[in-house]
Each structure stands twice: as C-alpha cells, then as structure tokens.
C-alpha cells in the first residue's frame, strides 16, 4: 500500500517461479478480494504450467528428430524447418557432445533456457546439443552453479559452425574434440582450438581432412574468386620449392614481387604467418587433403 493505491502480488508457478501476478487498485482490498486474487493466480499458474509442460514435451519429442538430423544423408530441408522453428540459425549451428547421457530434467531446463538449444542422446550414451549461440551455452556449461551444468555434466567437445547439410560432420568434429579433451584433461574442447598435428594424431576419421580443407583451402578459394588470383597454386609452388621465392616465382612464371604480394594476401586471408614452420606444415597438410578430396579418396 502507498499514497497512490493498494497492490497485491502472487508468485506464479508450481515447480518454480515462472512470474508474478500483480493487482493494483485505489481502494483497499477486502478479504473476499484477496480470495479472488488468489484464485486468479491459481488459474494463471495452471495455464502457465500447462503451456510449459507442452514445451517440455515438444523438446522431448524433438530429440528423435534431432538424432535423425545428425545422421549421414539426413534431409537438410527437414532439419532447416525444425531448427528455424526453435529459434536456431540453420546456417550457423554449433554441435556440442558431452560424454555423459542426459540427466533427469534436462528438457525442463532447456525449456526455460536462453539462448535456444536443441538436445538429444545417442546410442553411445552421449548428450548432443545444437545451438547458434555457442559462447553463451559454453559459459553456462562451465558454470558449476548453473542449471545447464547440472543436467549436462561432464567434459564437452565443440564443433566449428556448420549448416544443416553438414550436421553429421559437426558431430564428428565435436566427438573428435571431446576425445582430445579427455586425453588432455580439458573440461571443454573446441575443434577451433586444435592445430593440424593434434587433429591428425587424434584420429584418422575423414573429418580431419575435411576440417583442414574448410580451414585453409575454402577461404583461399573464396579469395581467389574475389580477386581473380590463383592463391592455392601459389601456396603449392611456394611450399613445393621449400619456401624459395626465386624458384617458386620461376615455376609460376611471375615476378618475385608478384609472388611476395600473393603470399601476403594468403597470410591476410588465413590470418597466419607464412614464415612459421608450423603454419607451413598445416598448409602442406591442407593441400594434401585437398588433393585427396579431388581424387575422390576423402
């Protein structure tokens, strides 16, 4: 009560606080009025809980569809429809794999959770999460006091961003990152944090050359199309001649200054220092993976 009127409040929700019902009026509330407000709060709570229960069941029902989306050859159109309906960007999906199966109440937590997350379990006893806002989800997974960590416990592996047509690839990446993280004692391991040598030592799965091609060759191919300059062939000649500008420029039939400029473009596109032996090794491995893909062996 204050000089402007009288206010009565009730908490909404049966299993937790879902909101509050506030009723204000100028005149004081009589005893029957409190009874009416309490009854109204009960009715609103019932409606809120029914709607929430329907969303929980929707999450549970979607789990089977998510499991099918992650299989090789899954229909991307169906996947796009489901992801879009749940507020995810079908062109920007991060796959996360946790080594433990879903805990009881996971779908209840995900129903109330923001940003949107879709979840399922696998026949390997894993929990798989799909999201378009991985940074926020990862922060929640790392928070031991948070609800997401409680229902999705254990180490996690994280893929690069993929589209609906590459969800199976994202699952392989996340599993690979998880395997490396388990060996090194990491709580969360992203495939983006791993270098080429770690990837190759971790597994011989075909996701390794796929990651290398996506990380190195694909950006160079896009830059080639934009600039009309053969960057991939430039890198191949440069590495094939052990970094000799003179021999590489002679092989390509261009001036050394032109070669130096092209290599500068490559470095800027990839965000790498081509003077680094490690970067040159990664480029060489990516070129080999690209060659294998061209031969149809990847």
PDB file of C-alpha atoms in Angstrom:
ATOM      1  CA  UNK A   1       0.000   0.000   0.000  1.00  0.00           C
ATOM      2  CA  UNK A   2       1.145   3.555  -0.714  1.00  0.00           C
ATOM      3  CA  UNK A   3      -0.347   7.012  -1.225  1.00  0.00           C
ATOM      4  CA  UNK A   4      -1.312   6.089  -4.791  1.00  0.00           C
ATOM      5  CA  UNK A   5      -3.280   2.937  -4.024  1.00  0.00           C
ATOM      6  CA  UNK A   6      -3.062  -0.710  -2.955  1.00  0.00           C
ATOM      7  CA  UNK A   7      -1.151  -3.611  -4.509  1.00  0.00           C
ATOM      8  CA  UNK A   8      -1.425  -7.382  -4.063  1.00  0.00           C
ATOM      9  CA  UNK A   9       1.090  -9.804  -5.538  1.00  0.00           C
ATOM     10  CA  UNK A  10       1.221 -13.577  -6.058  1.00  0.00           C
ATOM     11  CA  UNK A  11       4.077 -15.765  -7.314  1.00  0.00           C
ATOM     12  CA  UNK A  12       3.176 -17.862 -10.352  1.00  0.00           C
ATOM     13  CA  UNK A  13       4.445 -21.385 -10.926  1.00  0.00           C
ATOM     14  CA  UNK A  14       4.098 -24.804  -9.339  1.00  0.00           C
ATOM     15  CA  UNK A  15       7.649 -26.169  -9.691  1.00  0.00           C
ATOM     16  CA  UNK A  16       9.426 -22.839  -9.500  1.00  0.00           C
ATOM     17  CA  UNK A  17       8.881 -19.139 -10.005  1.00  0.00           C
ATOM     18  CA  UNK A  18       7.566 -18.561 -13.548  1.00  0.00           C
ATOM     19  CA  UNK A  19       6.410 -14.999 -12.971  1.00  0.00           C
ATOM     20  CA  UNK A  20       4.307 -12.807 -10.704  1.00  0.00           C
ATOM     21  CA  UNK A  21       0.727 -11.612 -10.794  1.00  0.00           C
ATOM     22  CA  UNK A  22       0.266  -8.052  -9.522  1.00  0.00           C
ATOM     23  CA  UNK A  23      -3.141  -6.486  -8.901  1.00  0.00           C
ATOM     24  CA  UNK A  24      -3.447  -2.791  -8.087  1.00  0.00           C
ATOM     25  CA  UNK A  25      -6.376  -0.582  -7.267  1.00  0.00           C
ATOM     26  CA  UNK A  26      -7.068   2.678  -5.482  1.00  0.00           C
ATOM     27  CA  UNK A  27      -9.383   1.272  -2.774  1.00  0.00           C
ATOM     28  CA  UNK A  28      -8.186  -1.124  -0.059  1.00  0.00           C
ATOM     29  CA  UNK A  29      -8.675  -4.860  -0.660  1.00  0.00           C
ATOM     30  CA  UNK A  30     -11.314  -6.625   1.420  1.00  0.00           C
ATOM     31  CA  UNK A  31     -10.973 -10.286   2.491  1.00  0.00           C
ATOM     32  CA  UNK A  32     -13.111 -11.571  -0.418  1.00  0.00           C
ATOM     33  CA  UNK A  33     -10.894  -9.600  -2.807  1.00  0.00           C
ATOM     34  CA  UNK A  34      -7.807 -11.447  -1.605  1.00  0.00           C
ATOM     35  CA  UNK A  35      -9.602 -14.731  -2.241  1.00  0.00           C
ATOM     36  CA  UNK A  36     -10.452 -13.675  -5.794  1.00  0.00           C
ATOM     37  CA  UNK A  37      -6.855 -12.595  -6.495  1.00  0.00           C
ATOM     38  CA  UNK A  38      -5.519 -15.895  -5.096  1.00  0.00           C
ATOM     39  CA  UNK A  39      -7.946 -17.836  -7.288  1.00  0.00           C
ATOM     40  CA  UNK A  40      -6.886 -15.817 -10.320  1.00  0.00           C
ATOM     41  CA  UNK A  41      -3.234 -16.563  -9.516  1.00  0.00           C
ATOM     42  CA  UNK A  42      -4.045 -20.264  -9.331  1.00  0.00           C
ATOM     43  CA  UNK A  43      -5.750 -20.173 -12.721  1.00  0.00           C
ATOM     44  CA  UNK A  44      -2.876 -18.276 -14.323  1.00  0.00           C
ATOM     45  CA  UNK A  45      -0.381 -20.683 -12.728  1.00  0.00           C
ATOM     46  CA  UNK A  46      -2.289 -23.633 -14.143  1.00  0.00           C
ATOM     47  CA  UNK A  47      -2.242 -22.096 -17.625  1.00  0.00           C
ATOM     48  CA  UNK A  48       1.477 -21.221 -17.371  1.00  0.00           C
ATOM     49  CA  UNK A  49       2.385 -24.725 -16.222  1.00  0.00           C
ATOM     50  CA  UNK A  50       0.286 -26.362 -18.944  1.00  0.00           C
ATOM     51  CA  UNK A  51       1.957 -24.274 -21.626  1.00  0.00           C
ATOM     52  CA  UNK A  52       5.367 -25.001 -20.169  1.00  0.00           C
ATOM     53  CA  UNK A  53       4.650 -28.720 -19.978  1.00  0.00           C
ATOM     54  CA  UNK A  54       3.714 -28.647 -23.649  1.00  0.00           C
ATOM     55  CA  UNK A  55       7.059 -27.009 -24.463  1.00  0.00           C
ATOM     56  CA  UNK A  56       8.924 -29.620 -22.416  1.00  0.00           C
ATOM     57  CA  UNK A  57       7.170 -32.405 -24.293  1.00  0.00           C
ATOM     58  CA  UNK A  58       7.996 -30.611 -27.532  1.00  0.00           C
ATOM     59  CA  UNK A  59      11.692 -30.694 -26.605  1.00  0.00           C
ATOM     60  CA  UNK A  60      11.443 -34.374 -25.728  1.00  0.00           C
ATOM     61  CA  UNK A  61       9.621 -35.185 -28.965  1.00  0.00           C
ATOM     62  CA  UNK A  62      12.150 -33.196 -30.997  1.00  0.00           C
ATOM     63  CA  UNK A  63      15.018 -35.284 -29.606  1.00  0.00           C
ATOM     64  CA  UNK A  64      14.309 -38.139 -32.013  1.00  0.00           C
ATOM     65  CA  UNK A  65      14.178 -35.741 -34.962  1.00  0.00           C
ATOM     66  CA  UNK A  66      17.490 -34.197 -33.869  1.00  0.00           C
ATOM     67  CA  UNK A  67      19.036 -37.675 -33.700  1.00  0.00           C
ATOM     68  CA  UNK A  68      17.963 -38.318 -37.284  1.00  0.00           C
ATOM     69  CA  UNK A  69      19.267 -34.911 -38.410  1.00  0.00           C
ATOM     70  CA  UNK A  70      22.745 -35.883 -37.234  1.00  0.00           C
ATOM     71  CA  UNK A  71      22.918 -38.973 -39.431  1.00  0.00           C
ATOM     72  CA  UNK A  72      24.765 -39.070 -42.733  1.00  0.00           C
ATOM     73  CA  UNK A  73      22.466 -38.258 -45.636  1.00  0.00           C
ATOM     74  CA  UNK A  74      19.805 -36.607 -43.480  1.00  0.00           C
ATOM     75  CA  UNK A  75      17.345 -34.330 -45.264  1.00  0.00           C
ATOM     76  CA  UNK A  76      18.587 -30.734 -44.801  1.00  0.00           C
ATOM     77  CA  UNK A  77      15.170 -29.304 -45.634  1.00  0.00           C
ATOM     78  CA  UNK A  78      13.552 -31.088 -42.696  1.00  0.00           C
ATOM     79  CA  UNK A  79      16.445 -30.085 -40.450  1.00  0.00           C
ATOM     80  CA  UNK A  80      16.170 -26.460 -41.522  1.00  0.00           C
ATOM     81  CA  UNK A  81      12.459 -26.427 -40.766  1.00  0.00           C
ATOM     82  CA  UNK A  82      12.935 -27.806 -37.245  1.00  0.00           C
ATOM     83  CA  UNK A  83      15.901 -25.603 -36.378  1.00  0.00           C
ATOM     84  CA  UNK A  84      14.177 -22.465 -37.613  1.00  0.00           C
ATOM     85  CA  UNK A  85      11.023 -23.277 -35.656  1.00  0.00           C
ATOM     86  CA  UNK A  86      13.114 -23.497 -32.479  1.00  0.00           C
ATOM     87  CA  UNK A  87      14.882 -20.180 -32.998  1.00  0.00           C
ATOM     88  CA  UNK A  88      18.199 -21.538 -34.318  1.00  0.00           C
ATOM     89  CA  UNK A  89      20.013 -20.291 -37.423  1.00  0.00           C
ATOM     90  CA  UNK A  90      20.196 -23.246 -39.876  1.00  0.00           C
ATOM     91  CA  UNK A  91      23.329 -21.793 -41.465  1.00  0.00           C
ATOM     92  CA  UNK A  92      25.159 -21.336 -38.157  1.00  0.00           C
ATOM     93  CA  UNK A  93      24.865 -24.420 -35.965  1.00  0.00           C
ATOM     94  CA  UNK A  94      27.450 -25.495 -33.422  1.00  0.00           C
ATOM     95  CA  UNK A  95      27.324 -29.127 -32.312  1.00  0.00           C
ATOM     96  CA  UNK A  96      28.379 -29.977 -28.760  1.00  0.00           C
ATOM     97  CA  UNK A  97      28.926 -33.512 -27.497  1.00  0.00           C
ATOM     98  CA  UNK A  98      29.081 -34.407 -23.809  1.00  0.00           C
ATOM     99  CA  UNK A  99      30.405 -37.797 -22.789  1.00  0.00           C
ATOM    100  CA  UNK A 100      27.530 -38.488 -20.372  1.00  0.00           C
ATOM    101  CA  UNK A 101      23.854 -39.209 -21.158  1.00  0.00           C
ATOM    102  CA  UNK A 102      21.246 -36.534 -20.409  1.00  0.00           C
ATOM    103  CA  UNK A 103      20.414 -36.116 -16.743  1.00  0.00           C
ATOM    104  CA  UNK A 104      16.856 -36.201 -15.469  1.00  0.00           C
ATOM    105  CA  UNK A 105      15.134 -32.892 -16.013  1.00  0.00           C
ATOM    106  CA  UNK A 106      17.289 -31.805 -18.967  1.00  0.00           C
ATOM    107  CA  UNK A 107      14.323 -30.966 -21.164  1.00  0.00           C
ATOM    108  CA  UNK A 108      12.717 -28.987 -18.331  1.00  0.00           C
ATOM    109  CA  UNK A 109      15.890 -26.893 -18.030  1.00  0.00           C
ATOM    110  CA  UNK A 110      16.187 -26.357 -21.781  1.00  0.00           C
ATOM    111  CA  UNK A 111      12.573 -25.214 -21.930  1.00  0.00           C
ATOM    112  CA  UNK A 112      13.357 -22.275 -19.639  1.00  0.00           C
ATOM    113  CA  UNK A 113      16.833 -21.692 -21.035  1.00  0.00           C
ATOM    114  CA  UNK A 114      18.011 -18.886 -23.292  1.00  0.00           C
ATOM    115  CA  UNK A 115      19.551 -18.952 -25.885  1.00  0.00           C
ATOM    116  CA  UNK A 116      17.659 -21.696 -27.753  1.00  0.00           C
ATOM    117  CA  UNK A 117      19.202 -25.168 -27.563  1.00  0.00           C
ATOM    118  CA  UNK A 118      18.068 -28.466 -29.067  1.00  0.00           C
ATOM    119  CA  UNK A 119      19.226 -31.683 -27.439  1.00  0.00           C
ATOM    120  CA  UNK A 120      19.254 -35.423 -27.938  1.00  0.00           C
ATOM    121  CA  UNK A 121      21.072 -38.529 -26.773  1.00  0.00           C
ATOM    122  CA  UNK A 122      22.956 -41.091 -28.862  1.00  0.00           C
ATOM    123  CA  UNK A 123      23.426 -44.836 -28.770  1.00  0.00           C
ATOM    124  CA  UNK A 124      26.932 -44.152 -27.449  1.00  0.00           C
ATOM    125  CA  UNK A 125      25.489 -42.731 -24.238  1.00  0.00           C
ATOM    126  CA  UNK A 126      26.312 -39.147 -25.176  1.00  0.00           C
ATOM    127  CA  UNK A 127      24.369 -35.924 -24.903  1.00  0.00           C
ATOM    128  CA  UNK A 128      24.338 -33.778 -28.057  1.00  0.00           C
ATOM    129  CA  UNK A 129      23.409 -30.085 -28.012  1.00  0.00           C
ATOM    130  CA  UNK A 130      22.756 -27.854 -31.030  1.00  0.00           C
ATOM    131  CA  UNK A 131      22.890 -24.077 -30.726  1.00  0.00           C
ATOM    132  CA  UNK A 132      23.508 -20.956 -32.783  1.00  0.00           C
ATOM    133  CA  UNK A 133      24.979 -19.071 -29.818  1.00  0.00           C
ATOM    134  CA  UNK A 134      27.792 -21.316 -28.613  1.00  0.00           C
ATOM    135  CA  UNK A 135      29.632 -18.746 -26.495  1.00  0.00           C
ATOM    136  CA  UNK A 136      26.649 -18.327 -24.176  1.00  0.00           C
ATOM    137  CA  UNK A 137      25.981 -22.061 -23.956  1.00  0.00           C
ATOM    138  CA  UNK A 138      29.645 -22.816 -23.250  1.00  0.00           C
ATOM    139  CA  UNK A 139      29.678 -20.204 -20.499  1.00  0.00           C
ATOM    140  CA  UNK A 140      26.657 -21.912 -18.941  1.00  0.00           C
ATOM    141  CA  UNK A 141      28.272 -25.350 -19.224  1.00  0.00           C
ATOM    142  CA  UNK A 142      31.343 -24.012 -17.413  1.00  0.00           C
ATOM    143  CA  UNK A 143      29.225 -22.538 -14.591  1.00  0.00           C
ATOM    144  CA  UNK A 144      29.032 -25.200 -11.845  1.00  0.00           C
ATOM    145  CA  UNK A 145      26.246 -23.292 -10.132  1.00  0.00           C
ATOM    146  CA  UNK A 146      24.094 -23.048 -13.245  1.00  0.00           C
ATOM    147  CA  UNK A 147      21.183 -25.316 -14.248  1.00  0.00           C
ATOM    148  CA  UNK A 148      22.696 -26.322 -17.592  1.00  0.00           C
ATOM    149  CA  UNK A 149      25.834 -27.701 -15.970  1.00  0.00           C
ATOM    150  CA  UNK A 150      23.654 -29.717 -13.585  1.00  0.00           C
ATOM    151  CA  UNK A 151      21.704 -31.522 -16.311  1.00  0.00           C
ATOM    152  CA  UNK A 152      24.550 -31.678 -18.875  1.00  0.00           C
ATOM    153  CA  UNK A 153      27.538 -32.679 -16.735  1.00  0.00           C
ATOM    154  CA  UNK A 154      30.937 -33.854 -17.869  1.00  0.00           C
ATOM    155  CA  UNK A 155      33.534 -32.854 -20.464  1.00  0.00           C
ATOM    156  CA  UNK A 156      32.333 -31.488 -23.802  1.00  0.00           C
ATOM    157  CA  UNK A 157      33.618 -31.340 -27.368  1.00  0.00           C
ATOM    158  CA  UNK A 158      32.589 -28.484 -29.659  1.00  0.00           C
ATOM    159  CA  UNK A 159      32.447 -28.349 -33.463  1.00  0.00           C
ATOM    160  CA  UNK A 160      33.013 -25.469 -35.820  1.00  0.00           C
ATOM    161  CA  UNK A 161      29.878 -23.722 -37.098  1.00  0.00           C
ATOM    162  CA  UNK A 162      28.139 -25.842 -39.744  1.00  0.00           C
ATOM    163  CA  UNK A 163      24.964 -25.638 -41.816  1.00  0.00           C
ATOM    164  CA  UNK A 164      22.084 -28.096 -41.788  1.00  0.00           C
ATOM    165  CA  UNK A 165      23.661 -30.038 -44.635  1.00  0.00           C
ATOM    166  CA  UNK A 166      26.798 -30.664 -42.549  1.00  0.00           C
ATOM    167  CA  UNK A 167      25.409 -31.629 -39.139  1.00  0.00           C
ATOM    168  CA  UNK A 168      26.934 -35.121 -39.349  1.00  0.00           C
ATOM    169  CA  UNK A 169      30.309 -33.505 -39.986  1.00  0.00           C
ATOM    170  CA  UNK A 170      29.755 -31.229 -36.993  1.00  0.00           C
ATOM    171  CA  UNK A 171      29.012 -34.266 -34.832  1.00  0.00           C
ATOM    172  CA  UNK A 172      32.257 -35.931 -35.938  1.00  0.00           C
ATOM    173  CA  UNK A 173      34.210 -32.758 -35.182  1.00  0.00           C
ATOM    174  CA  UNK A 174      32.680 -32.448 -31.717  1.00  0.00           C
ATOM    175  CA  UNK A 175      33.440 -36.090 -30.933  1.00  0.00           C
ATOM    176  CA  UNK A 176      36.994 -35.651 -32.091  1.00  0.00           C
ATOM    177  CA  UNK A 177      37.455 -32.553 -29.944  1.00  0.00           C
ATOM    178  CA  UNK A 178      35.969 -34.416 -26.980  1.00  0.00           C
ATOM    179  CA  UNK A 179      38.387 -37.333 -27.463  1.00  0.00           C
ATOM    180  CA  UNK A 180      41.367 -34.971 -27.432  1.00  0.00           C
ATOM    181  CA  UNK A 181      39.999 -33.049 -24.461  1.00  0.00           C
ATOM    182  CA  UNK A 182      39.506 -36.228 -22.440  1.00  0.00           C
ATOM    183  CA  UNK A 183      43.089 -37.268 -23.064  1.00  0.00           C
ATOM    184  CA  UNK A 184      44.371 -33.841 -22.012  1.00  0.00           C
ATOM    185  CA  UNK A 185      42.006 -33.380 -19.083  1.00  0.00           C
ATOM    186  CA  UNK A 186      40.053 -30.450 -20.541  1.00  0.00           C
ATOM    187  CA  UNK A 187      36.522 -29.644 -19.432  1.00  0.00           C
ATOM    188  CA  UNK A 188      35.556 -28.140 -22.789  1.00  0.00           C
ATOM    189  CA  UNK A 189      37.482 -28.583 -26.042  1.00  0.00           C
ATOM    190  CA  UNK A 190      36.627 -26.750 -29.253  1.00  0.00           C
ATOM    191  CA  UNK A 191      37.817 -28.052 -32.599  1.00  0.00           C
ATOM    192  CA  UNK A 192      38.857 -24.451 -33.336  1.00  0.00           C
ATOM    193  CA  UNK A 193      41.444 -24.607 -30.552  1.00  0.00           C
ATOM    194  CA  UNK A 194      43.229 -27.596 -32.064  1.00  0.00           C
ATOM    195  CA  UNK A 195      46.103 -27.498 -34.515  1.00  0.00           C
ATOM    196  CA  UNK A 196      46.580 -29.755 -37.504  1.00  0.00           C
ATOM    197  CA  UNK A 197      49.007 -32.080 -35.756  1.00  0.00           C
ATOM    198  CA  UNK A 198      46.621 -32.625 -32.838  1.00  0.00           C
ATOM    199  CA  UNK A 199      43.825 -33.433 -35.256  1.00  0.00           C
ATOM    200  CA  UNK A 200      45.886 -35.935 -37.202  1.00  0.00           C
ATOM    201  CA  UNK A 201      47.236 -37.626 -34.094  1.00  0.00           C
ATOM    202  CA  UNK A 202      43.778 -37.837 -32.551  1.00  0.00           C
ATOM    203  CA  UNK A 203      42.027 -39.702 -35.311  1.00  0.00           C
ATOM    204  CA  UNK A 204      42.143 -40.929 -38.867  1.00  0.00           C
ATOM    205  CA  UNK A 205      38.467 -40.136 -39.402  1.00  0.00           C
ATOM    206  CA  UNK A 206      37.668 -38.345 -42.597  1.00  0.00           C
ATOM    207  CA  UNK A 207      36.633 -35.281 -40.594  1.00  0.00           C
ATOM    208  CA  UNK A 208      40.353 -34.474 -40.271  1.00  0.00           C
ATOM    209  CA  UNK A 209      40.936 -33.664 -43.961  1.00  0.00           C
ATOM    210  CA  UNK A 210      37.509 -32.037 -44.079  1.00  0.00           C
ATOM    211  CA  UNK A 211      38.499 -29.643 -41.298  1.00  0.00           C
ATOM    212  CA  UNK A 212      41.825 -28.854 -42.956  1.00  0.00           C
ATOM    213  CA  UNK A 213      40.178 -28.124 -46.290  1.00  0.00           C
ATOM    214  CA  UNK A 214      37.475 -25.992 -44.651  1.00  0.00           C
ATOM    215  CA  UNK A 215      40.033 -24.134 -42.528  1.00  0.00           C
ATOM    216  CA  UNK A 216      42.604 -23.411 -45.242  1.00  0.00           C
ATOM    217  CA  UNK A 217      41.558 -24.282 -48.782  1.00  0.00           C
ATOM    218  CA  UNK A 218      37.993 -22.994 -48.776  1.00  0.00           C
ATOM    219  CA  UNK A 219      38.919 -19.455 -47.602  1.00  0.00           C
ATOM    220  CA  UNK A 220      41.660 -19.310 -50.247  1.00  0.00           C
ATOM    221  CA  UNK A 221      39.246 -20.488 -52.922  1.00  0.00           C
ATOM    222  CA  UNK A 222      36.785 -17.738 -51.987  1.00  0.00           C
ATOM    223  CA  UNK A 223      39.595 -15.163 -52.062  1.00  0.00           C
ATOM    224  CA  UNK A 224      40.645 -16.455 -55.489  1.00  0.00           C
ATOM    225  CA  UNK A 225      37.151 -15.883 -56.822  1.00  0.00           C
ATOM    226  CA  UNK A 226      37.041 -12.381 -55.361  1.00  0.00           C
ATOM    227  CA  UNK A 227      40.484 -11.332 -56.580  1.00  0.00           C
ATOM    228  CA  UNK A 228      40.976 -13.487 -59.668  1.00  0.00           C
ATOM    229  CA  UNK A 229      44.381 -14.615 -58.359  1.00  0.00           C
ATOM    230  CA  UNK A 230      45.453 -18.317 -58.154  1.00  0.00           C
ATOM    231  CA  UNK A 231      46.295 -18.342 -54.452  1.00  0.00           C
ATOM    232  CA  UNK A 232      46.119 -22.118 -53.943  1.00  0.00           C
ATOM    233  CA  UNK A 233      48.558 -22.753 -56.809  1.00  0.00           C
ATOM    234  CA  UNK A 234      50.782 -20.010 -55.394  1.00  0.00           C
ATOM    235  CA  UNK A 235      50.926 -21.696 -51.991  1.00  0.00           C
ATOM    236  CA  UNK A 236      51.567 -25.090 -53.617  1.00  0.00           C
ATOM    237  CA  UNK A 237      54.505 -23.730 -55.630  1.00  0.00           C
ATOM    238  CA  UNK A 238      55.906 -21.851 -52.636  1.00  0.00           C
ATOM    239  CA  UNK A 239      55.846 -24.938 -50.397  1.00  0.00           C
ATOM    240  CA  UNK A 240      56.927 -27.264 -53.191  1.00  0.00           C
ATOM    241  CA  UNK A 241      60.082 -25.183 -53.591  1.00  0.00           C
ATOM    242  CA  UNK A 242      60.846 -25.171 -49.854  1.00  0.00           C
ATOM    243  CA  UNK A 243      59.928 -21.514 -49.490  1.00  0.00           C
ATOM    244  CA  UNK A 244      62.279 -20.289 -52.210  1.00  0.00           C
ATOM    245  CA  UNK A 245      60.764 -17.181 -53.776  1.00  0.00           C
ATOM    246  CA  UNK A 246      63.115 -17.387 -56.751  1.00  0.00           C
ATOM    247  CA  UNK A 247      62.264 -20.979 -57.680  1.00  0.00           C
ATOM    248  CA  UNK A 248      58.553 -20.631 -56.920  1.00  0.00           C
ATOM    249  CA  UNK A 249      58.191 -17.454 -58.994  1.00  0.00           C
ATOM    250  CA  UNK A 250      60.056 -19.147 -61.858  1.00  0.00           C
ATOM    251  CA  UNK A 251      57.724 -22.137 -61.703  1.00  0.00           C
ATOM    252  CA  UNK A 252      54.668 -19.865 -61.731  1.00  0.00           C
ATOM    253  CA  UNK A 253      56.129 -17.587 -64.407  1.00  0.00           C
ATOM    254  CA  UNK A 254      55.664 -14.431 -62.347  1.00  0.00           C
ATOM    255  CA  UNK A 255      57.943 -11.788 -60.826  1.00  0.00           C
ATOM    256  CA  UNK A 256      59.218 -12.330 -57.292  1.00  0.00           C
ATOM    257  CA  UNK A 257      57.463  -9.147 -56.143  1.00  0.00           C
ATOM    258  CA  UNK A 258      54.196 -10.518 -57.510  1.00  0.00           C
ATOM    259  CA  UNK A 259      54.739 -13.779 -55.632  1.00  0.00           C
ATOM    260  CA  UNK A 260      55.562 -11.881 -52.444  1.00  0.00           C
ATOM    261  CA  UNK A 261      52.339  -9.872 -52.820  1.00  0.00           C
ATOM    262  CA  UNK A 262      50.267 -13.041 -53.351  1.00  0.00           C
ATOM    263  CA  UNK A 263      51.766 -14.684 -50.280  1.00  0.00           C
ATOM    264  CA  UNK A 264      50.882 -11.572 -48.317  1.00  0.00           C
ATOM    265  CA  UNK A 265      47.289 -11.953 -49.472  1.00  0.00           C
ATOM    266  CA  UNK A 266      47.325 -15.599 -48.378  1.00  0.00           C
ATOM    267  CA  UNK A 267      48.609 -14.626 -44.951  1.00  0.00           C
ATOM    268  CA  UNK A 268      45.924 -11.967 -44.514  1.00  0.00           C
ATOM    269  CA  UNK A 269      43.106 -14.248 -45.704  1.00  0.00           C
ATOM    270  CA  UNK A 270      44.103 -17.047 -43.336  1.00  0.00           C
ATOM    271  CA  UNK A 271      45.315 -14.828 -40.524  1.00  0.00           C
ATOM    272  CA  UNK A 272      48.576 -16.828 -40.427  1.00  0.00           C
ATOM    273  CA  UNK A 273      52.275 -16.052 -40.575  1.00  0.00           C
ATOM    274  CA  UNK A 274      53.706 -17.962 -43.543  1.00  0.00           C
ATOM    275  CA  UNK A 275      57.202 -17.637 -42.081  1.00  0.00           C
ATOM    276  CA  UNK A 276      56.117 -20.061 -39.331  1.00  0.00           C
ATOM    277  CA  UNK A 277      57.227 -23.666 -39.907  1.00  0.00           C
ATOM    278  CA  UNK A 278      54.077 -24.892 -38.150  1.00  0.00           C
ATOM    279  CA  UNK A 279      51.842 -22.833 -40.441  1.00  0.00           C
ATOM    280  CA  UNK A 280      53.680 -24.140 -43.499  1.00  0.00           C
ATOM    281  CA  UNK A 281      53.152 -27.696 -42.259  1.00  0.00           C
ATOM    282  CA  UNK A 282      49.444 -27.045 -41.788  1.00  0.00           C
ATOM    283  CA  UNK A 283      49.229 -25.558 -45.289  1.00  0.00           C
ATOM    284  CA  UNK A 284      51.005 -28.593 -46.732  1.00  0.00           C
ATOM    285  CA  UNK A 285      48.640 -30.961 -44.954  1.00  0.00           C
ATOM    286  CA  UNK A 286      45.633 -28.971 -46.162  1.00  0.00           C
ATOM    287  CA  UNK A 287      46.883 -29.086 -49.745  1.00  0.00           C
ATOM    288  CA  UNK A 288      47.311 -32.852 -49.459  1.00  0.00           C
ATOM    289  CA  UNK A 289      43.802 -33.216 -48.027  1.00  0.00           C
ATOM    290  CA  UNK A 290      42.526 -31.090 -50.899  1.00  0.00           C
ATOM    291  CA  UNK A 291      44.314 -33.349 -53.392  1.00  0.00           C
ATOM    292  CA  UNK A 292      42.819 -36.442 -51.769  1.00  0.00           C
ATOM    293  CA  UNK A 293      39.355 -34.927 -51.981  1.00  0.00           C
ATOM    294  CA  UNK A 294      39.898 -34.181 -55.684  1.00  0.00           C
ATOM    295  CA  UNK A 295      40.890 -37.829 -56.200  1.00  0.00           C
ATOM    296  CA  UNK A 296      37.689 -38.949 -54.519  1.00  0.00           C
ATOM    297  CA  UNK A 297      39.516 -40.696 -51.693  1.00  0.00           C
ATOM    298  CA  UNK A 298      38.157 -38.403 -48.967  1.00  0.00           C
TER     299      UNK A 298
END
